[in-house]
């Protein structure tokens, strides 16, 4: 069942493989995979919280920026972190769509 998931380095979490061949799994194994996926998605809030802390740290650093370039770089880093947070929120909600599409 471990092969059903892959670590996404950008998001910093394991995700369900997009190329997963559901036909390789029994009905029981599919149910276990989807249950694990639902639990993993609900746990993504911890990763989101970690990223929000990083965003706030970047914001604090922006107040102490020495020049426009440093401020721009910090803002860019903050926006990338915010993008990851957004993607994690979308991903964590997608589990319900995945459950609806599952073929048992």
mmCIF file of N, CA and C in Angstrom:
data_model
loop_
_atom_site.group_PDB
_atom_site.id
_atom_site.type_symbol
_atom_site.label_atom_id
_atom_site.label_comp_id
_atom_site.label_asym_id
_atom_site.label_seq_id
_atom_site.Cartn_x
_atom_site.Cartn_y
_atom_site.Cartn_z
ATOM 1 N N UNK A 1 0.824 -1.196 0.000
ATOM 2 C CA UNK A 1 0.000 0.000 0.000
ATOM 3 C C UNK A 1 0.859 1.247 0.000
ATOM 4 N N UNK A 2 2.086 1.139 0.459
ATOM 5 C CA UNK A 2 2.974 2.292 0.523
ATOM 6 C C UNK A 2 3.207 2.890 -0.853
ATOM 7 N N UNK A 3 3.185 2.061 -1.895
ATOM 8 C CA UNK A 3 3.422 2.567 -3.237
ATOM 9 C C UNK A 3 2.266 3.424 -3.743
ATOM 10 N N UNK A 4 1.176 3.481 -3.040
ATOM 11 C CA UNK A 4 0.036 4.300 -3.440
ATOM 12 C C UNK A 4 0.299 5.777 -3.185
ATOM 13 N N UNK A 5 1.336 6.075 -2.393
ATOM 14 C CA UNK A 5 1.630 7.453 -2.015
ATOM 15 C C UNK A 5 3.048 7.815 -2.419
ATOM 16 N N UNK A 6 3.246 9.110 -2.645
ATOM 17 C CA UNK A 6 4.559 9.613 -3.011
ATOM 18 C C UNK A 6 4.776 10.932 -2.273
ATOM 19 N N UNK A 7 6.025 11.191 -1.888
ATOM 20 C CA UNK A 7 6.322 12.432 -1.176
ATOM 21 C C UNK A 7 6.451 13.570 -2.171
ATOM 22 N N UNK A 8 5.693 14.625 -1.945
ATOM 23 C CA UNK A 8 5.757 15.825 -2.775
ATOM 24 C C UNK A 8 6.686 16.819 -2.078
ATOM 25 N N UNK A 9 7.847 17.071 -2.673
ATOM 26 C CA UNK A 9 8.841 17.925 -2.021
ATOM 27 C C UNK A 9 8.373 19.373 -1.902
ATOM 28 N N UNK A 10 7.606 19.856 -2.861
ATOM 29 C CA UNK A 10 7.125 21.239 -2.789
ATOM 30 C C UNK A 10 6.134 21.414 -1.646
ATOM 31 N N UNK A 11 5.201 20.476 -1.537
ATOM 32 C CA UNK A 11 4.181 20.578 -0.499
ATOM 33 C C UNK A 11 4.684 20.123 0.865
ATOM 34 N N UNK A 12 5.666 19.233 0.852
ATOM 35 C CA UNK A 12 6.214 18.740 2.116
ATOM 36 C C UNK A 12 5.363 17.668 2.773
ATOM 37 N N UNK A 13 4.557 16.973 1.972
ATOM 38 C CA UNK A 13 3.689 15.917 2.491
ATOM 39 C C UNK A 13 3.614 14.777 1.486
ATOM 40 N N UNK A 14 3.160 13.623 1.960
ATOM 41 C CA UNK A 14 2.871 12.510 1.055
ATOM 42 C C UNK A 14 1.529 12.766 0.395
ATOM 43 N N UNK A 15 1.447 12.415 -0.881
ATOM 44 C CA UNK A 15 0.201 12.575 -1.627
ATOM 45 C C UNK A 15 -0.128 11.277 -2.343
ATOM 46 N N UNK A 16 -1.381 11.136 -2.667
ATOM 47 C CA UNK A 16 -1.844 9.983 -3.434
ATOM 48 C C UNK A 16 -1.295 10.107 -4.848
ATOM 49 N N UNK A 17 -0.729 9.029 -5.352
ATOM 50 C CA UNK A 17 -0.156 9.052 -6.697
ATOM 51 C C UNK A 17 -1.256 9.287 -7.732
ATOM 52 N N UNK A 18 -0.985 10.189 -8.658
ATOM 53 C CA UNK A 18 -1.956 10.467 -9.714
ATOM 54 C C UNK A 18 -2.069 9.305 -10.688
ATOM 55 N N UNK A 19 -0.984 8.555 -10.848
ATOM 56 C CA UNK A 19 -0.965 7.449 -11.808
ATOM 57 C C UNK A 19 -1.305 6.104 -11.160
ATOM 58 N N UNK A 20 -1.946 6.151 -10.019
ATOM 59 C CA UNK A 20 -2.263 4.931 -9.281
ATOM 60 C C UNK A 20 -3.214 4.051 -10.085
ATOM 61 N N UNK A 21 -2.828 2.812 -10.260
ATOM 62 C CA UNK A 21 -3.653 1.845 -10.984
ATOM 63 C C UNK A 21 -4.509 1.092 -9.970
ATOM 64 N N UNK A 22 -5.744 1.546 -9.828
ATOM 65 C CA UNK A 22 -6.634 0.976 -8.821
ATOM 66 C C UNK A 22 -6.932 -0.494 -9.088
ATOM 67 N N UNK A 23 -6.767 -0.925 -10.326
ATOM 68 C CA UNK A 23 -7.081 -2.320 -10.659
ATOM 69 C C UNK A 23 -6.095 -3.298 -10.025
ATOM 70 N N UNK A 24 -4.954 -2.808 -9.570
ATOM 71 C CA UNK A 24 -3.959 -3.666 -8.926
ATOM 72 C C UNK A 24 -4.334 -4.023 -7.495
ATOM 73 N N UNK A 25 -5.366 -3.392 -6.968
ATOM 74 C CA UNK A 25 -5.715 -3.555 -5.562
ATOM 75 C C UNK A 25 -7.082 -4.213 -5.408
ATOM 76 N N UNK A 26 -7.181 -5.003 -4.367
ATOM 77 C CA UNK A 26 -8.474 -5.607 -4.033
ATOM 78 C C UNK A 26 -9.387 -4.514 -3.464
ATOM 79 N N UNK A 27 -10.648 -4.837 -3.337
ATOM 80 C CA UNK A 27 -11.608 -3.882 -2.773
ATOM 81 C C UNK A 27 -11.183 -3.468 -1.364
ATOM 82 N N UNK A 28 -10.716 -4.421 -0.582
ATOM 83 C CA UNK A 28 -10.275 -4.129 0.789
ATOM 84 C C UNK A 28 -9.054 -3.209 0.785
ATOM 85 N N UNK A 29 -8.094 -3.477 -0.114
ATOM 86 C CA UNK A 29 -6.899 -2.641 -0.198
ATOM 87 C C UNK A 29 -7.249 -1.224 -0.656
ATOM 88 N N UNK A 30 -8.177 -1.109 -1.600
ATOM 89 C CA UNK A 30 -8.609 0.215 -2.065
ATOM 90 C C UNK A 30 -9.245 1.002 -0.925
ATOM 91 N N UNK A 31 -10.053 0.334 -0.150
ATOM 92 C CA UNK A 31 -10.696 0.991 0.989
ATOM 93 C C UNK A 31 -9.650 1.467 1.989
ATOM 94 N N UNK A 32 -8.629 0.643 2.224
ATOM 95 C CA UNK A 32 -7.557 1.028 3.155
ATOM 96 C C UNK A 32 -6.777 2.230 2.621
ATOM 97 N N UNK A 33 -6.488 2.218 1.324
ATOM 98 C CA UNK A 33 -5.763 3.339 0.716
ATOM 99 C C UNK A 33 -6.564 4.628 0.869
ATOM 100 N N UNK A 34 -7.843 4.574 0.547
ATOM 101 C CA UNK A 34 -8.669 5.776 0.624
ATOM 102 C C UNK A 34 -8.871 6.238 2.058
ATOM 103 N N UNK A 35 -8.955 5.307 2.988
ATOM 104 C CA UNK A 35 -9.054 5.680 4.397
ATOM 105 C C UNK A 35 -7.777 6.378 4.843
ATOM 106 N N UNK A 36 -6.654 5.805 4.455
ATOM 107 C CA UNK A 36 -5.366 6.433 4.799
ATOM 108 C C UNK A 36 -5.248 7.806 4.151
ATOM 109 N N UNK A 37 -5.689 7.924 2.903
ATOM 110 C CA UNK A 37 -5.640 9.199 2.194
ATOM 111 C C UNK A 37 -6.500 10.241 2.908
ATOM 112 N N UNK A 38 -7.679 9.860 3.360
ATOM 113 C CA UNK A 38 -8.556 10.779 4.082
ATOM 114 C C UNK A 38 -7.903 11.240 5.382
ATOM 115 N N UNK A 39 -7.261 10.327 6.088
ATOM 116 C CA UNK A 39 -6.575 10.677 7.336
ATOM 117 C C UNK A 39 -5.398 11.597 7.054
ATOM 118 N N UNK A 40 -4.642 11.300 6.008
ATOM 119 C CA UNK A 40 -3.489 12.136 5.651
ATOM 120 C C UNK A 40 -3.944 13.548 5.283
ATOM 121 N N UNK A 41 -5.026 13.659 4.530
ATOM 122 C CA UNK A 41 -5.526 14.975 4.139
ATOM 123 C C UNK A 41 -5.997 15.771 5.348
ATOM 124 N N UNK A 42 -6.639 15.107 6.275
ATOM 125 C CA UNK A 42 -7.096 15.824 7.471
ATOM 126 C C UNK A 42 -5.908 16.284 8.313
ATOM 127 N N UNK A 43 -4.785 15.582 8.212
ATOM 128 C CA UNK A 43 -3.582 15.965 8.952
ATOM 129 C C UNK A 43 -2.759 17.048 8.280
ATOM 130 N N UNK A 44 -3.148 17.462 7.102
ATOM 131 C CA UNK A 44 -2.394 18.499 6.392
ATOM 132 C C UNK A 44 -2.488 19.850 7.086
ATOM 133 N N UNK A 45 -3.426 19.979 8.010
ATOM 134 C CA UNK A 45 -3.546 21.224 8.765
ATOM 135 C C UNK A 45 -2.272 21.530 9.544
ATOM 136 N N UNK A 46 -1.590 20.497 10.004
ATOM 137 C CA UNK A 46 -0.324 20.720 10.728
ATOM 138 C C UNK A 46 0.710 21.339 9.794
ATOM 139 N N UNK A 47 0.817 20.825 8.585
ATOM 140 C CA UNK A 47 1.756 21.376 7.607
ATOM 141 C C UNK A 47 1.384 22.817 7.267
ATOM 142 N N UNK A 48 0.094 23.074 7.122
ATOM 143 C CA UNK A 48 -0.372 24.431 6.839
ATOM 144 C C UNK A 48 0.004 25.363 7.982
ATOM 145 N N UNK A 49 -0.159 24.910 9.204
ATOM 146 C CA UNK A 49 0.199 25.725 10.374
ATOM 147 C C UNK A 49 1.694 26.048 10.382
ATOM 148 N N UNK A 50 2.515 25.056 10.043
ATOM 149 C CA UNK A 50 3.958 25.279 9.981
ATOM 150 C C UNK A 50 4.290 26.356 8.943
ATOM 151 N N UNK A 51 3.653 26.264 7.795
ATOM 152 C CA UNK A 51 3.906 27.226 6.728
ATOM 153 C C UNK A 51 3.418 28.625 7.101
ATOM 154 N N UNK A 52 2.313 28.700 7.808
ATOM 155 C CA UNK A 52 1.809 30.002 8.249
ATOM 156 C C UNK A 52 2.782 30.676 9.214
ATOM 157 N N UNK A 53 3.423 29.878 10.048
ATOM 158 C CA UNK A 53 4.450 30.425 10.940
ATOM 159 C C UNK A 53 5.613 30.981 10.113
ATOM 160 N N UNK A 54 6.033 30.237 9.099
ATOM 161 C CA UNK A 54 7.107 30.708 8.221
ATOM 162 C C UNK A 54 6.717 32.004 7.511
ATOM 163 N N UNK A 55 5.473 32.092 7.078
ATOM 164 C CA UNK A 55 4.997 33.309 6.419
ATOM 165 C C UNK A 55 5.090 34.494 7.367
ATOM 166 N N UNK A 56 4.664 34.304 8.589
ATOM 167 C CA UNK A 56 4.715 35.389 9.573
ATOM 168 C C UNK A 56 6.157 35.790 9.889
ATOM 169 N N UNK A 57 7.062 34.821 9.910
ATOM 170 C CA UNK A 57 8.475 35.133 10.118
ATOM 171 C C UNK A 57 9.018 35.980 8.965
ATOM 172 N N UNK A 58 8.641 35.635 7.746
ATOM 173 C CA UNK A 58 9.064 36.414 6.573
ATOM 174 C C UNK A 58 8.499 37.835 6.656
ATOM 175 N N UNK A 59 7.253 37.948 7.085
ATOM 176 C CA UNK A 59 6.643 39.268 7.225
ATOM 177 C C UNK A 59 7.408 40.104 8.241
ATOM 178 N N UNK A 60 7.772 39.505 9.374
ATOM 179 C CA UNK A 60 8.565 40.217 10.375
ATOM 180 C C UNK A 60 9.910 40.650 9.799
ATOM 181 N N UNK A 61 10.528 39.780 8.997
ATOM 182 C CA UNK A 61 11.812 40.109 8.381
ATOM 183 C C UNK A 61 11.665 41.266 7.393
ATOM 184 N N UNK A 62 10.520 41.361 6.753
ATOM 185 C CA UNK A 62 10.295 42.454 5.796
ATOM 186 C C UNK A 62 10.346 43.814 6.491
ATOM 187 N N UNK A 63 9.879 43.878 7.733
ATOM 188 C CA UNK A 63 9.913 45.140 8.476
ATOM 189 C C UNK A 63 11.352 45.595 8.728
ATOM 190 N N UNK A 64 12.266 44.640 8.784
ATOM 191 C CA UNK A 64 13.671 44.955 9.042
ATOM 192 C C UNK A 64 14.524 44.934 7.775
ATOM 193 N N UNK A 65 13.891 44.820 6.619
ATOM 194 C CA UNK A 65 14.643 44.744 5.361
ATOM 195 C C UNK A 65 15.484 46.009 5.166
ATOM 196 N N UNK A 66 16.686 45.795 4.661
ATOM 197 C CA UNK A 66 17.632 46.901 4.489
ATOM 198 C C UNK A 66 17.417 47.662 3.186
ATOM 199 N N UNK A 67 16.832 46.974 2.201
ATOM 200 C CA UNK A 67 16.619 47.627 0.904
ATOM 201 C C UNK A 67 15.458 46.967 0.167
ATOM 202 N N UNK A 68 15.135 47.536 -0.983
ATOM 203 C CA UNK A 68 14.000 47.054 -1.762
ATOM 204 C C UNK A 68 14.224 45.645 -2.288
ATOM 205 N N UNK A 69 15.454 45.310 -2.643
ATOM 206 C CA UNK A 69 15.739 43.964 -3.135
ATOM 207 C C UNK A 69 15.464 42.903 -2.073
ATOM 208 N N UNK A 70 15.920 43.171 -0.863
ATOM 209 C CA UNK A 70 15.678 42.222 0.223
ATOM 210 C C UNK A 70 14.177 42.086 0.488
ATOM 211 N N UNK A 71 13.471 43.209 0.467
ATOM 212 C CA UNK A 71 12.032 43.175 0.691
ATOM 213 C C UNK A 71 11.345 42.387 -0.426
ATOM 214 N N UNK A 72 11.780 42.613 -1.655
ATOM 215 C CA UNK A 72 11.206 41.887 -2.791
ATOM 216 C C UNK A 72 11.441 40.380 -2.643
ATOM 217 N N UNK A 73 12.659 39.985 -2.268
ATOM 218 C CA UNK A 73 12.980 38.563 -2.099
ATOM 219 C C UNK A 73 12.138 37.932 -0.999
ATOM 220 N N UNK A 74 11.996 38.626 0.107
ATOM 221 C CA UNK A 74 11.178 38.109 1.204
ATOM 222 C C UNK A 74 9.713 37.986 0.782
ATOM 223 N N UNK A 75 9.228 38.976 0.041
ATOM 224 C CA UNK A 75 7.854 38.931 -0.439
ATOM 225 C C UNK A 75 7.650 37.755 -1.392
ATOM 226 N N UNK A 76 8.627 37.512 -2.252
ATOM 227 C CA UNK A 76 8.547 36.383 -3.179
ATOM 228 C C UNK A 76 8.501 35.062 -2.416
ATOM 229 N N UNK A 77 9.346 34.926 -1.398
ATOM 230 C CA UNK A 77 9.357 33.716 -0.569
ATOM 231 C C UNK A 77 8.016 33.542 0.145
ATOM 232 N N UNK A 78 7.476 34.651 0.634
ATOM 233 C CA UNK A 78 6.194 34.607 1.324
ATOM 234 C C UNK A 78 5.081 34.168 0.381
ATOM 235 N N UNK A 79 5.103 34.673 -0.832
ATOM 236 C CA UNK A 79 4.068 34.319 -1.801
ATOM 237 C C UNK A 79 4.170 32.850 -2.212
ATOM 238 N N UNK A 80 5.370 32.326 -2.290
ATOM 239 C CA UNK A 80 5.533 30.902 -2.605
ATOM 240 C C UNK A 80 4.976 30.047 -1.466
ATOM 241 N N UNK A 81 5.264 30.438 -0.235
ATOM 242 C CA UNK A 81 4.719 29.704 0.910
ATOM 243 C C UNK A 81 3.190 29.770 0.914
ATOM 244 N N UNK A 82 2.651 30.942 0.605
ATOM 245 C CA UNK A 82 1.193 31.097 0.559
ATOM 246 C C UNK A 82 0.596 30.232 -0.552
ATOM 247 N N UNK A 83 1.308 30.097 -1.653
ATOM 248 C CA UNK A 83 0.856 29.240 -2.745
ATOM 249 C C UNK A 83 0.784 27.782 -2.307
ATOM 250 N N UNK A 84 1.775 27.352 -1.544
ATOM 251 C CA UNK A 84 1.786 25.977 -1.034
ATOM 252 C C UNK A 84 0.619 25.774 -0.070
ATOM 253 N N UNK A 85 0.374 26.750 0.797
ATOM 254 C CA UNK A 85 -0.764 26.663 1.721
ATOM 255 C C UNK A 85 -2.063 26.509 0.933
ATOM 256 N N UNK A 86 -2.218 27.308 -0.094
ATOM 257 C CA UNK A 86 -3.422 27.234 -0.930
ATOM 258 C C UNK A 86 -3.553 25.845 -1.564
ATOM 259 N N UNK A 87 -2.459 25.345 -2.112
ATOM 260 C CA UNK A 87 -2.490 24.021 -2.743
ATOM 261 C C UNK A 87 -2.812 22.922 -1.743
ATOM 262 N N UNK A 88 -2.279 23.035 -0.539
ATOM 263 C CA UNK A 88 -2.576 22.041 0.500
ATOM 264 C C UNK A 88 -4.053 22.084 0.889
ATOM 265 N N UNK A 89 -4.608 23.278 0.971
ATOM 266 C CA UNK A 89 -6.039 23.392 1.273
ATOM 267 C C UNK A 89 -6.881 22.743 0.188
ATOM 268 N N UNK A 90 -6.528 22.985 -1.060
ATOM 269 C CA UNK A 90 -7.258 22.377 -2.172
ATOM 270 C C UNK A 90 -7.104 20.866 -2.133
ATOM 271 N N UNK A 91 -5.871 20.409 -1.922
ATOM 272 C CA UNK A 91 -5.596 18.976 -1.889
ATOM 273 C C UNK A 91 -6.346 18.289 -0.760
ATOM 274 N N UNK A 92 -6.353 18.895 0.406
ATOM 275 C CA UNK A 92 -7.018 18.256 1.545
ATOM 276 C C UNK A 92 -8.520 18.149 1.325
ATOM 277 N N UNK A 93 -9.083 19.052 0.541
ATOM 278 C CA UNK A 93 -10.514 18.982 0.234
ATOM 279 C C UNK A 93 -10.804 18.028 -0.919
ATOM 280 N N UNK A 94 -9.777 17.745 -1.719
ATOM 281 C CA UNK A 94 -9.979 16.896 -2.892
ATOM 282 C C UNK A 94 -10.220 15.436 -2.524
ATOM 283 N N UNK A 95 -9.927 15.070 -1.307
ATOM 284 C CA UNK A 95 -10.098 13.676 -0.914
ATOM 285 C C UNK A 95 -11.539 13.227 -1.121
ATOM 286 N N UNK A 96 -12.487 14.124 -0.934
ATOM 287 C CA UNK A 96 -13.884 13.762 -1.106
ATOM 288 C C UNK A 96 -14.187 13.481 -2.582
ATOM 289 N N UNK A 97 -13.573 14.245 -3.463
ATOM 290 C CA UNK A 97 -13.743 13.992 -4.900
ATOM 291 C C UNK A 97 -13.106 12.650 -5.269
ATOM 292 N N UNK A 98 -11.941 12.366 -4.674
ATOM 293 C CA UNK A 98 -11.286 11.089 -4.935
ATOM 294 C C UNK A 98 -12.130 9.927 -4.445
ATOM 295 N N UNK A 99 -12.742 10.087 -3.308
ATOM 296 C CA UNK A 99 -13.601 9.033 -2.758
ATOM 297 C C UNK A 99 -14.807 8.809 -3.672
ATOM 298 N N UNK A 100 -15.338 9.868 -4.213
ATOM 299 C CA UNK A 100 -16.507 9.750 -5.093
ATOM 300 C C UNK A 100 -16.147 9.065 -6.404
ATOM 301 N N UNK A 101 -14.898 9.241 -6.865
ATOM 302 C CA UNK A 101 -14.464 8.660 -8.135
ATOM 303 C C UNK A 101 -13.983 7.211 -7.983
ATOM 304 N N UNK A 102 -13.756 6.786 -6.768
ATOM 305 C CA UNK A 102 -13.179 5.450 -6.542
ATOM 306 C C UNK A 102 -14.114 4.372 -7.077
ATOM 307 N N UNK A 103 -13.506 3.396 -7.713
ATOM 308 C CA UNK A 103 -14.273 2.287 -8.277
ATOM 309 C C UNK A 103 -14.089 1.072 -7.392
ATOM 310 N N UNK A 104 -15.151 0.681 -6.754
ATOM 311 C CA UNK A 104 -15.081 -0.487 -5.873
ATOM 312 C C UNK A 104 -15.839 -1.630 -6.472
#
